[in-house]
Amino acid sequence: MLFDTHNLILEGPDLSGKTTVYNLLHSKTEYAKNIQDRSCMSMLCYAILYDRDVKKWRKNLLRELSNLNNRVVVLLPSFITIAQRYQKRGDEIQDLQSLKKLYKIFSEEAEIIKALPTVKVITGNCPPDAMCNEILQWLSSIESVNPQKVGDIIRDFVLSSKKDEHVLD
């Protein structure tokens, strides 16, 4: 039985390595996966940062996560690594202070969703190639499952909710 990944979504604060991992994953899979660099989690985090409509983006994130064929990977290297990357190459929009706020927001939001069976949070300063291998191994373990395991994934998703169900509204 195949439990295919329809969308592999890479999330994380600016300078966390998403684009590097995105390019490496495409190279390693010969463009076999639909990989997105940012989606609803980023929109939610930026809404929090800029005091925008958080409720709308939290609802959209929940809808995205409720599709169990979506897989979300959150990259959270240490903030020291992000600061070093900022010092080396800068950022067109963020400064070091806003990057620190954004990092904290992403960390808090990752904490909320990390128990979901279709979410993987990668912390620390893993080399990009090692992150790609870890992601591909994780995808393989989810995609090649028996019906019992699909049921376990659904159960784990429901149990990860404080209400024992995920409601979109």
mmCIF file of N, CA and C in Angstrom, residues 19-145:
data_model
loop_
_atom_site.group_PDB
_atom_site.id
_atom_site.type_symbol
_atom_site.label_atom_id
_atom_site.label_comp_id
_atom_site.label_asym_id
_atom_site.label_seq_id
_atom_site.Cartn_x
_atom_site.Cartn_y
_atom_site.Cartn_z
ATOM 1 N N THR A 19 15.922 26.798 1.194
ATOM 2 C CA THR A 19 16.219 26.797 -0.242
ATOM 3 C C THR A 19 17.316 25.798 -0.581
ATOM 4 N N THR A 20 18.326 25.710 0.254
ATOM 5 C CA THR A 20 19.400 24.741 0.033
ATOM 6 C C THR A 20 18.852 23.315 0.086
ATOM 7 N N VAL A 21 18.047 23.022 1.099
ATOM 8 C CA VAL A 21 17.457 21.689 1.236
ATOM 9 C C VAL A 21 16.495 21.427 0.077
ATOM 10 N N TYR A 22 15.714 22.415 -0.299
ATOM 11 C CA TYR A 22 14.784 22.314 -1.442
ATOM 12 C C TYR A 22 15.550 21.866 -2.697
ATOM 13 N N ASN A 23 16.620 22.562 -3.005
ATOM 14 C CA ASN A 23 17.401 22.237 -4.208
ATOM 15 C C ASN A 23 18.039 20.861 -4.111
ATOM 16 N N LEU A 24 18.567 20.505 -2.949
ATOM 17 C CA LEU A 24 19.175 19.187 -2.777
ATOM 18 C C LEU A 24 18.143 18.067 -2.892
ATOM 19 N N LEU A 25 16.970 18.277 -2.293
ATOM 20 C CA LEU A 25 15.918 17.256 -2.390
ATOM 21 C C LEU A 25 15.495 17.047 -3.843
ATOM 22 N N HIS A 26 15.334 18.131 -4.585
ATOM 23 C CA HIS A 26 14.978 17.986 -6.004
ATOM 24 C C HIS A 26 16.073 17.233 -6.751
ATOM 25 N N SER A 27 17.309 17.551 -6.458
ATOM 26 C CA SER A 27 18.422 16.885 -7.119
ATOM 27 C C SER A 27 18.454 15.391 -6.784
ATOM 28 N N LYS A 28 18.281 15.067 -5.509
ATOM 29 C CA LYS A 28 18.337 13.662 -5.074
ATOM 30 C C LYS A 28 17.148 12.844 -5.571
ATOM 31 N N THR A 29 15.988 13.483 -5.742
ATOM 32 C CA THR A 29 14.792 12.750 -6.168
ATOM 33 C C THR A 29 14.515 12.913 -7.659
ATOM 34 N N GLU A 30 15.400 13.612 -8.347
ATOM 35 C CA GLU A 30 15.218 13.894 -9.779
ATOM 36 C C GLU A 30 13.848 14.516 -10.040
ATOM 37 N N TYR A 31 13.488 15.456 -9.191
ATOM 38 C CA TYR A 31 12.241 16.233 -9.303
ATOM 39 C C TYR A 31 10.989 15.359 -9.224
ATOM 40 N N ALA A 32 11.077 14.244 -8.496
ATOM 41 C CA ALA A 32 9.946 13.320 -8.369
ATOM 42 C C ALA A 32 8.927 13.780 -7.333
ATOM 43 N N LYS A 33 9.297 14.745 -6.494
ATOM 44 C CA LYS A 33 8.399 15.199 -5.421
ATOM 45 C C LYS A 33 7.939 16.629 -5.694
ATOM 46 N N ASN A 34 6.712 16.919 -5.261
ATOM 47 C CA ASN A 34 6.226 18.296 -5.285
ATOM 48 C C ASN A 34 6.677 18.934 -3.966
ATOM 49 N N ILE A 35 7.700 19.763 -4.040
ATOM 50 C CA ILE A 35 8.289 20.365 -2.846
ATOM 51 C C ILE A 35 7.981 21.855 -2.847
ATOM 52 N N GLN A 36 7.500 22.343 -1.719
ATOM 53 C CA GLN A 36 7.187 23.757 -1.569
ATOM 54 C C GLN A 36 8.131 24.372 -0.543
ATOM 55 N N ASP A 37 8.665 25.520 -0.877
ATOM 56 C CA ASP A 37 9.491 26.296 0.043
ATOM 57 C C ASP A 37 8.567 27.329 0.670
ATOM 58 N N ARG A 38 8.037 27.011 1.839
ATOM 59 C CA ARG A 38 7.094 27.823 2.620
ATOM 60 C C ARG A 38 5.648 27.549 2.209
ATOM 61 N N SER A 39 4.779 27.696 3.201
ATOM 62 C CA SER A 39 3.338 27.587 2.962
ATOM 63 C C SER A 39 2.609 28.248 4.130
ATOM 64 N N CYS A 40 1.582 27.601 4.627
ATOM 65 C CA CYS A 40 0.705 28.219 5.634
ATOM 66 C C CYS A 40 1.389 28.498 6.965
ATOM 67 N N MET A 41 2.324 27.659 7.381
ATOM 68 C CA MET A 41 3.006 27.922 8.641
ATOM 69 C C MET A 41 3.776 29.244 8.563
ATOM 70 N N SER A 42 4.437 29.477 7.448
ATOM 71 C CA SER A 42 5.153 30.746 7.280
ATOM 72 C C SER A 42 4.190 31.920 7.288
ATOM 73 N N MET A 43 3.068 31.775 6.607
ATOM 74 C CA MET A 43 2.086 32.855 6.586
ATOM 75 C C MET A 43 1.584 33.145 8.000
ATOM 76 N N LEU A 44 1.374 32.095 8.786
ATOM 77 C CA LEU A 44 0.946 32.265 10.177
ATOM 78 C C LEU A 44 2.027 32.982 10.987
ATOM 79 N N CYS A 45 3.258 32.544 10.853
ATOM 80 C CA CYS A 45 4.348 33.141 11.624
ATOM 81 C C CYS A 45 4.546 34.613 11.262
ATOM 82 N N TYR A 46 4.450 34.925 9.988
ATOM 83 C CA TYR A 46 4.563 36.332 9.585
ATOM 84 C C TYR A 46 3.352 37.140 10.041
ATOM 85 N N ALA A 47 2.185 36.527 10.069
ATOM 86 C CA ALA A 47 0.993 37.220 10.582
ATOM 87 C C ALA A 47 1.189 37.557 12.062
ATOM 88 N N ILE A 48 1.762 36.637 12.814
ATOM 89 C CA ILE A 48 2.053 36.910 14.228
ATOM 90 C C ILE A 48 3.082 38.033 14.341
ATOM 91 N N LEU A 49 4.154 37.939 13.558
ATOM 92 C CA LEU A 49 5.227 38.933 13.609
ATOM 93 C C LEU A 49 4.719 40.337 13.285
ATOM 94 N N TYR A 50 3.867 40.452 12.270
ATOM 95 C CA TYR A 50 3.411 41.758 11.798
ATOM 96 C C TYR A 50 2.014 42.126 12.292
ATOM 97 N N ASP A 51 1.504 41.360 13.270
ATOM 98 C CA ASP A 51 0.201 41.652 13.877
ATOM 99 C C ASP A 51 -0.917 41.699 12.828
ATOM 100 N N ARG A 52 -0.971 40.639 12.019
ATOM 101 C CA ARG A 52 -2.003 40.510 10.987
ATOM 102 C C ARG A 52 -3.036 39.490 11.438
ATOM 103 N N ASP A 53 -3.895 39.041 10.529
ATOM 104 C CA ASP A 53 -4.987 38.117 10.833
ATOM 105 C C ASP A 53 -4.450 36.712 11.127
ATOM 106 N N VAL A 54 -4.179 36.454 12.396
ATOM 107 C CA VAL A 54 -3.619 35.173 12.823
ATOM 108 C C VAL A 54 -4.651 34.055 12.690
ATOM 109 N N LYS A 55 -5.893 34.339 13.036
ATOM 110 C CA LYS A 55 -6.947 33.315 13.013
ATOM 111 C C LYS A 55 -7.087 32.690 11.617
ATOM 112 N N LYS A 56 -7.075 33.541 10.608
ATOM 113 C CA LYS A 56 -7.200 33.053 9.226
ATOM 114 C C LYS A 56 -6.066 32.088 8.882
ATOM 115 N N TRP A 57 -4.829 32.448 9.236
ATOM 116 C CA TRP A 57 -3.691 31.611 8.862
ATOM 117 C C TRP A 57 -3.571 30.369 9.729
ATOM 118 N N ARG A 58 -4.002 30.452 10.980
ATOM 119 C CA ARG A 58 -4.013 29.252 11.819
ATOM 120 C C ARG A 58 -5.003 28.240 11.233
ATOM 121 N N LYS A 59 -6.161 28.731 10.789
ATOM 122 C CA LYS A 59 -7.170 27.867 10.162
ATOM 123 C C LYS A 59 -6.611 27.252 8.871
ATOM 124 N N ASN A 60 -5.930 28.056 8.062
ATOM 125 C CA ASN A 60 -5.354 27.539 6.818
ATOM 126 C C ASN A 60 -4.264 26.503 7.099
ATOM 127 N N LEU A 61 -3.457 26.748 8.131
ATOM 128 C CA LEU A 61 -2.430 25.769 8.497
ATOM 129 C C LEU A 61 -3.077 24.459 8.931
ATOM 130 N N LEU A 62 -4.110 24.553 9.748
ATOM 131 C CA LEU A 62 -4.793 23.339 10.196
ATOM 132 C C LEU A 62 -5.384 22.577 9.010
ATOM 133 N N ARG A 63 -5.938 23.292 8.063
ATOM 134 C CA ARG A 63 -6.484 22.646 6.860
ATOM 135 C C ARG A 63 -5.364 21.935 6.097
ATOM 136 N N GLU A 64 -4.227 22.595 5.964
ATOM 137 C CA GLU A 64 -3.098 21.996 5.260
ATOM 138 C C GLU A 64 -2.584 20.755 5.992
ATOM 139 N N LEU A 65 -2.489 20.847 7.312
ATOM 140 C CA LEU A 65 -2.012 19.715 8.110
ATOM 141 C C LEU A 65 -3.022 18.572 8.154
ATOM 142 N N SER A 66 -4.295 18.897 8.005
ATOM 143 C CA SER A 66 -5.347 17.878 8.047
ATOM 144 C C SER A 66 -5.356 16.993 6.813
ATOM 145 N N ASN A 67 -4.703 17.430 5.751
ATOM 146 C CA ASN A 67 -4.524 16.576 4.584
ATOM 147 C C ASN A 67 -3.324 15.685 4.896
ATOM 148 N N LEU A 68 -3.579 14.442 5.236
ATOM 149 C CA LEU A 68 -2.524 13.548 5.681
ATOM 150 C C LEU A 68 -1.580 13.121 4.567
ATOM 151 N N ASN A 69 -1.832 13.561 3.339
ATOM 152 C CA ASN A 69 -0.888 13.328 2.254
ATOM 153 C C ASN A 69 0.117 14.471 2.131
ATOM 154 N N ASN A 70 -0.068 15.522 2.930
ATOM 155 C CA ASN A 70 0.936 16.581 3.019
ATOM 156 C C ASN A 70 1.941 16.200 4.086
ATOM 157 N N ARG A 71 3.192 16.500 3.841
ATOM 158 C CA ARG A 71 4.249 16.300 4.828
ATOM 159 C C ARG A 71 4.918 17.660 5.038
ATOM 160 N N VAL A 72 5.110 18.024 6.287
ATOM 161 C CA VAL A 72 5.711 19.312 6.616
ATOM 162 C C VAL A 72 7.016 19.069 7.368
ATOM 163 N N VAL A 73 8.067 19.701 6.885
ATOM 164 C CA VAL A 73 9.363 19.651 7.544
ATOM 165 C C VAL A 73 9.702 21.065 7.986
ATOM 166 N N VAL A 74 9.954 21.220 9.279
ATOM 167 C CA VAL A 74 10.324 22.518 9.832
ATOM 168 C C VAL A 74 11.817 22.481 10.153
ATOM 169 N N LEU A 75 12.553 23.390 9.538
ATOM 170 C CA LEU A 75 13.994 23.481 9.769
ATOM 171 C C LEU A 75 14.261 24.548 10.827
ATOM 172 N N LEU A 76 14.881 24.141 11.922
ATOM 173 C CA LEU A 76 15.201 25.060 13.011
ATOM 174 C C LEU A 76 16.647 24.860 13.471
ATOM 175 N N PRO A 77 17.603 25.368 12.673
ATOM 176 C CA PRO A 77 18.980 25.318 13.177
ATOM 177 C C PRO A 77 19.076 26.248 14.382
ATOM 178 N N SER A 78 20.197 26.274 15.057
ATOM 179 C CA SER A 78 20.341 27.178 16.205
ATOM 180 C C SER A 78 20.248 28.628 15.714
ATOM 181 N N PHE A 79 19.816 29.510 16.601
ATOM 182 C CA PHE A 79 19.745 30.914 16.197
ATOM 183 C C PHE A 79 21.140 31.465 15.909
ATOM 184 N N ILE A 80 22.143 30.920 16.549
ATOM 185 C CA ILE A 80 23.525 31.354 16.273
ATOM 186 C C ILE A 80 23.857 31.118 14.801
ATOM 187 N N THR A 81 23.432 29.982 14.266
ATOM 188 C CA THR A 81 23.666 29.683 12.846
ATOM 189 C C THR A 81 22.947 30.694 11.963
ATOM 190 N N ILE A 82 21.707 31.008 12.301
ATOM 191 C CA ILE A 82 20.955 31.991 11.515
ATOM 192 C C ILE A 82 21.643 33.354 11.580
ATOM 193 N N ALA A 83 22.098 33.744 12.767
ATOM 194 C CA ALA A 83 22.791 35.030 12.924
ATOM 195 C C ALA A 83 24.083 35.051 12.102
ATOM 196 N N GLN A 84 24.804 33.944 12.087
ATOM 197 C CA GLN A 84 26.040 33.872 11.285
ATOM 198 C C GLN A 84 25.729 34.002 9.799
ATOM 199 N N ARG A 85 24.675 33.347 9.361
ATOM 200 C CA ARG A 85 24.286 33.462 7.947
ATOM 201 C C ARG A 85 23.874 34.897 7.625
ATOM 202 N N TYR A 86 23.189 35.530 8.553
ATOM 203 C CA TYR A 86 22.786 36.921 8.355
ATOM 204 C C TYR A 86 24.020 37.821 8.247
ATOM 205 N N GLN A 87 24.992 37.617 9.125
ATOM 206 C CA GLN A 87 26.216 38.426 9.098
ATOM 207 C C GLN A 87 26.979 38.211 7.792
ATOM 208 N N LYS A 88 26.921 36.996 7.280
ATOM 209 C CA LYS A 88 27.665 36.662 6.058
ATOM 210 C C LYS A 88 26.989 37.199 4.797
ATOM 211 N N ARG A 89 25.658 37.038 4.706
ATOM 212 C CA ARG A 89 25.001 37.395 3.448
ATOM 213 C C ARG A 89 23.840 38.365 3.583
ATOM 214 N N GLY A 90 23.449 38.687 4.812
ATOM 215 C CA GLY A 90 22.372 39.644 5.013
ATOM 216 C C GLY A 90 21.010 39.075 4.647
ATOM 217 N N ASP A 91 20.025 39.943 4.651
ATOM 218 C CA ASP A 91 18.662 39.582 4.279
ATOM 219 C C ASP A 91 17.996 40.850 3.759
ATOM 220 N N GLU A 92 17.240 40.719 2.684
ATOM 221 C CA GLU A 92 16.621 41.887 2.051
ATOM 222 C C GLU A 92 15.526 42.519 2.903
ATOM 223 N N ILE A 93 14.906 41.747 3.776
ATOM 224 C CA ILE A 93 13.750 42.244 4.521
ATOM 225 C C ILE A 93 14.018 42.311 6.018
ATOM 226 N N GLN A 94 14.613 41.283 6.564
ATOM 227 C CA GLN A 94 14.773 41.172 8.005
ATOM 228 C C GLN A 94 16.095 41.774 8.486
ATOM 229 N N ASP A 95 16.085 42.240 9.742
ATOM 230 C CA ASP A 95 17.322 42.575 10.435
ATOM 231 C C ASP A 95 17.500 41.540 11.546
ATOM 232 N N LEU A 96 18.584 41.626 12.282
ATOM 233 C CA LEU A 96 18.869 40.605 13.287
ATOM 234 C C LEU A 96 17.794 40.546 14.372
ATOM 235 N N GLN A 97 17.250 41.688 14.747
ATOM 236 C CA GLN A 97 16.215 41.725 15.785
ATOM 237 C C GLN A 97 14.930 41.049 15.293
ATOM 238 N N SER A 98 14.501 41.356 14.071
ATOM 239 C CA SER A 98 13.274 40.728 13.557
ATOM 240 C C SER A 98 13.496 39.240 13.283
ATOM 241 N N LEU A 99 14.710 38.868 12.887
ATOM 242 C CA LEU A 99 15.020 37.447 12.700
ATOM 243 C C LEU A 99 14.897 36.686 14.015
ATOM 244 N N LYS A 100 15.339 37.305 15.094
ATOM 245 C CA LYS A 100 15.243 36.655 16.402
ATOM 246 C C LYS A 100 13.781 36.473 16.808
ATOM 247 N N LYS A 101 12.954 37.483 16.579
ATOM 248 C CA LYS A 101 11.519 37.373 16.875
ATOM 249 C C LYS A 101 10.884 36.278 16.025
ATOM 250 N N LEU A 102 11.219 36.276 14.741
ATOM 251 C CA LEU A 102 10.659 35.286 13.821
ATOM 252 C C LEU A 102 11.093 33.877 14.208
ATOM 253 N N TYR A 103 12.343 33.722 14.600
ATOM 254 C CA TYR A 103 12.850 32.423 15.040
ATOM 255 C C TYR A 103 12.052 31.915 16.244
ATOM 256 N N LYS A 104 11.794 32.795 17.198
ATOM 257 C CA LYS A 104 11.021 32.433 18.387
ATOM 258 C C LYS A 104 9.607 32.012 17.999
ATOM 259 N N ILE A 105 8.996 32.744 17.083
ATOM 260 C CA ILE A 105 7.638 32.414 16.631
ATOM 261 C C ILE A 105 7.628 31.046 15.957
ATOM 262 N N PHE A 106 8.562 30.800 15.036
ATOM 263 C CA PHE A 106 8.625 29.496 14.366
ATOM 264 C C PHE A 106 8.855 28.373 15.377
ATOM 265 N N SER A 107 9.708 28.612 16.353
ATOM 266 C CA SER A 107 9.975 27.595 17.377
ATOM 267 C C SER A 107 8.707 27.268 18.161
ATOM 268 N N GLU A 108 7.963 28.299 18.536
ATOM 269 C CA GLU A 108 6.725 28.091 19.286
ATOM 270 C C GLU A 108 5.678 27.368 18.439
ATOM 271 N N GLU A 109 5.548 27.738 17.195
ATOM 272 C CA GLU A 109 4.571 27.086 16.318
ATOM 273 C C GLU A 109 4.978 25.646 15.996
ATOM 274 N N ALA A 110 6.269 25.400 15.848
ATOM 275 C CA ALA A 110 6.750 24.028 15.614
ATOM 276 C C ALA A 110 6.444 23.149 16.817
ATOM 277 N N GLU A 111 6.548 23.716 17.992
ATOM 278 C CA GLU A 111 6.246 22.976 19.220
ATOM 279 C C GLU A 111 4.787 22.510 19.219
ATOM 280 N N ILE A 112 3.894 23.327 18.683
ATOM 281 C CA ILE A 112 2.466 22.999 18.647
ATOM 282 C C ILE A 112 2.175 21.833 17.700
ATOM 283 N N ILE A 113 2.875 21.784 16.563
ATOM 284 C CA ILE A 113 2.538 20.780 15.537
ATOM 285 C C ILE A 113 3.488 19.586 15.490
ATOM 286 N N LYS A 114 4.554 19.604 16.259
ATOM 287 C CA LYS A 114 5.585 18.569 16.114
ATOM 288 C C LYS A 114 5.109 17.152 16.425
ATOM 289 N N ALA A 115 4.038 17.005 17.192
ATOM 290 C CA ALA A 115 3.545 15.662 17.521
ATOM 291 C C ALA A 115 2.746 15.022 16.387
ATOM 292 N N LEU A 116 2.372 15.814 15.402
ATOM 293 C CA LEU A 116 1.613 15.247 14.288
ATOM 294 C C LEU A 116 2.485 14.257 13.517
ATOM 295 N N PRO A 117 1.921 13.135 13.102
ATOM 296 C CA PRO A 117 2.729 12.098 12.451
ATOM 297 C C PRO A 117 3.249 12.491 11.068
ATOM 298 N N THR A 118 2.707 13.540 10.467
ATOM 299 C CA THR A 118 3.148 13.968 9.141
ATOM 300 C C THR A 118 3.969 15.254 9.214
ATOM 301 N N VAL A 119 4.476 15.553 10.409
ATOM 302 C CA VAL A 119 5.337 16.722 10.613
ATOM 303 C C VAL A 119 6.670 16.253 11.170
ATOM 304 N N LYS A 120 7.735 16.785 10.613
ATOM 305 C CA LYS A 120 9.089 16.490 11.108
ATOM 306 C C LYS A 120 9.770 17.823 11.390
ATOM 307 N N VAL A 121 10.272 17.968 12.597
ATOM 308 C CA VAL A 121 11.016 19.163 12.975
ATOM 309 C C VAL A 121 12.481 18.768 13.095
ATOM 310 N N ILE A 122 13.325 19.457 12.342
ATOM 311 C CA ILE A 122 14.758 19.182 12.375
ATOM 312 C C ILE A 122 15.436 20.359 13.068
ATOM 313 N N THR A 123 16.010 20.076 14.228
ATOM 314 C CA THR A 123 16.701 21.105 14.993
ATOM 315 C C THR A 123 18.200 20.859 14.930
ATOM 316 N N GLY A 124 18.949 21.841 15.348
ATOM 317 C CA GLY A 124 20.393 21.694 15.376
ATOM 318 C C GLY A 124 21.021 22.084 14.052
ATOM 319 N N ASN A 125 22.298 21.828 13.961
ATOM 320 C CA ASN A 125 23.081 22.299 12.816
ATOM 321 C C ASN A 125 23.568 21.156 11.940
ATOM 322 N N CYS A 126 22.628 20.373 11.491
ATOM 323 C CA CYS A 126 22.898 19.249 10.597
ATOM 324 C C CYS A 126 23.337 19.789 9.228
ATOM 325 N N PRO A 127 24.316 19.190 8.578
ATOM 326 C CA PRO A 127 24.650 19.601 7.207
ATOM 327 C C PRO A 127 23.454 19.363 6.272
ATOM 328 N N PRO A 128 23.288 20.195 5.266
ATOM 329 C CA PRO A 128 22.133 20.063 4.356
ATOM 330 C C PRO A 128 21.976 18.672 3.752
ATOM 331 N N ASP A 129 23.077 18.041 3.367
ATOM 332 C CA ASP A 129 22.990 16.707 2.770
ATOM 333 C C ASP A 129 22.443 15.696 3.772
ATOM 334 N N ALA A 130 22.861 15.805 5.018
ATOM 335 C CA ALA A 130 22.355 14.907 6.065
ATOM 336 C C ALA A 130 20.871 15.166 6.323
ATOM 337 N N MET A 131 20.459 16.442 6.290
ATOM 338 C CA MET A 131 19.030 16.770 6.451
ATOM 339 C C MET A 131 18.216 16.138 5.332
ATOM 340 N N CYS A 132 18.709 16.246 4.104
ATOM 341 C CA CYS A 132 17.992 15.652 2.970
ATOM 342 C C CYS A 132 17.840 14.152 3.136
ATOM 343 N N ASN A 133 18.909 13.491 3.529
ATOM 344 C CA ASN A 133 18.841 12.040 3.737
ATOM 345 C C ASN A 133 17.851 11.694 4.838
ATOM 346 N N GLU A 134 17.849 12.474 5.917
ATOM 347 C CA GLU A 134 16.906 12.244 7.012
ATOM 348 C C GLU A 134 15.465 12.438 6.537
ATOM 349 N N ILE A 135 15.231 13.465 5.747
ATOM 350 C CA ILE A 135 13.884 13.735 5.218
ATOM 351 C C ILE A 135 13.444 12.620 4.282
ATOM 352 N N LEU A 136 14.323 12.204 3.389
ATOM 353 C CA LEU A 136 13.961 11.146 2.432
ATOM 354 C C LEU A 136 13.706 9.822 3.142
ATOM 355 N N GLN A 137 14.484 9.529 4.163
ATOM 356 C CA GLN A 137 14.257 8.298 4.941
ATOM 357 C C GLN A 137 12.907 8.377 5.656
ATOM 358 N N TRP A 138 12.598 9.520 6.233
ATOM 359 C CA TRP A 138 11.319 9.730 6.919
ATOM 360 C C TRP A 138 10.161 9.571 5.935
ATOM 361 N N LEU A 139 10.267 10.183 4.752
ATOM 362 C CA LEU A 139 9.205 10.055 3.744
ATOM 363 C C LEU A 139 9.010 8.603 3.338
ATOM 364 N N SER A 140 10.101 7.903 3.130
ATOM 365 C CA SER A 140 10.019 6.495 2.744
ATOM 366 C C SER A 140 9.304 5.669 3.808
ATOM 367 N N SER A 141 9.589 5.971 5.079
ATOM 368 C CA SER A 141 8.952 5.208 6.156
ATOM 369 C C SER A 141 7.453 5.483 6.237
ATOM 370 N N ILE A 142 7.025 6.680 5.856
ATOM 371 C CA ILE A 142 5.596 7.008 5.880
ATOM 372 C C ILE A 142 4.885 6.482 4.633
ATOM 373 N N GLU A 143 5.554 6.565 3.495
ATOM 374 C CA GLU A 143 4.893 6.238 2.232
ATOM 375 C C GLU A 143 4.714 4.745 2.000
ATOM 376 N N SER A 144 5.551 3.928 2.554
ATOM 377 C CA SER A 144 5.471 2.480 2.348
ATOM 378 C C SER A 144 4.939 1.820 3.618
ATOM 379 N N VAL A 145 3.657 1.944 3.817
ATOM 380 C CA VAL A 145 3.055 1.411 5.037
ATOM 381 C C VAL A 145 1.911 0.469 4.702
#
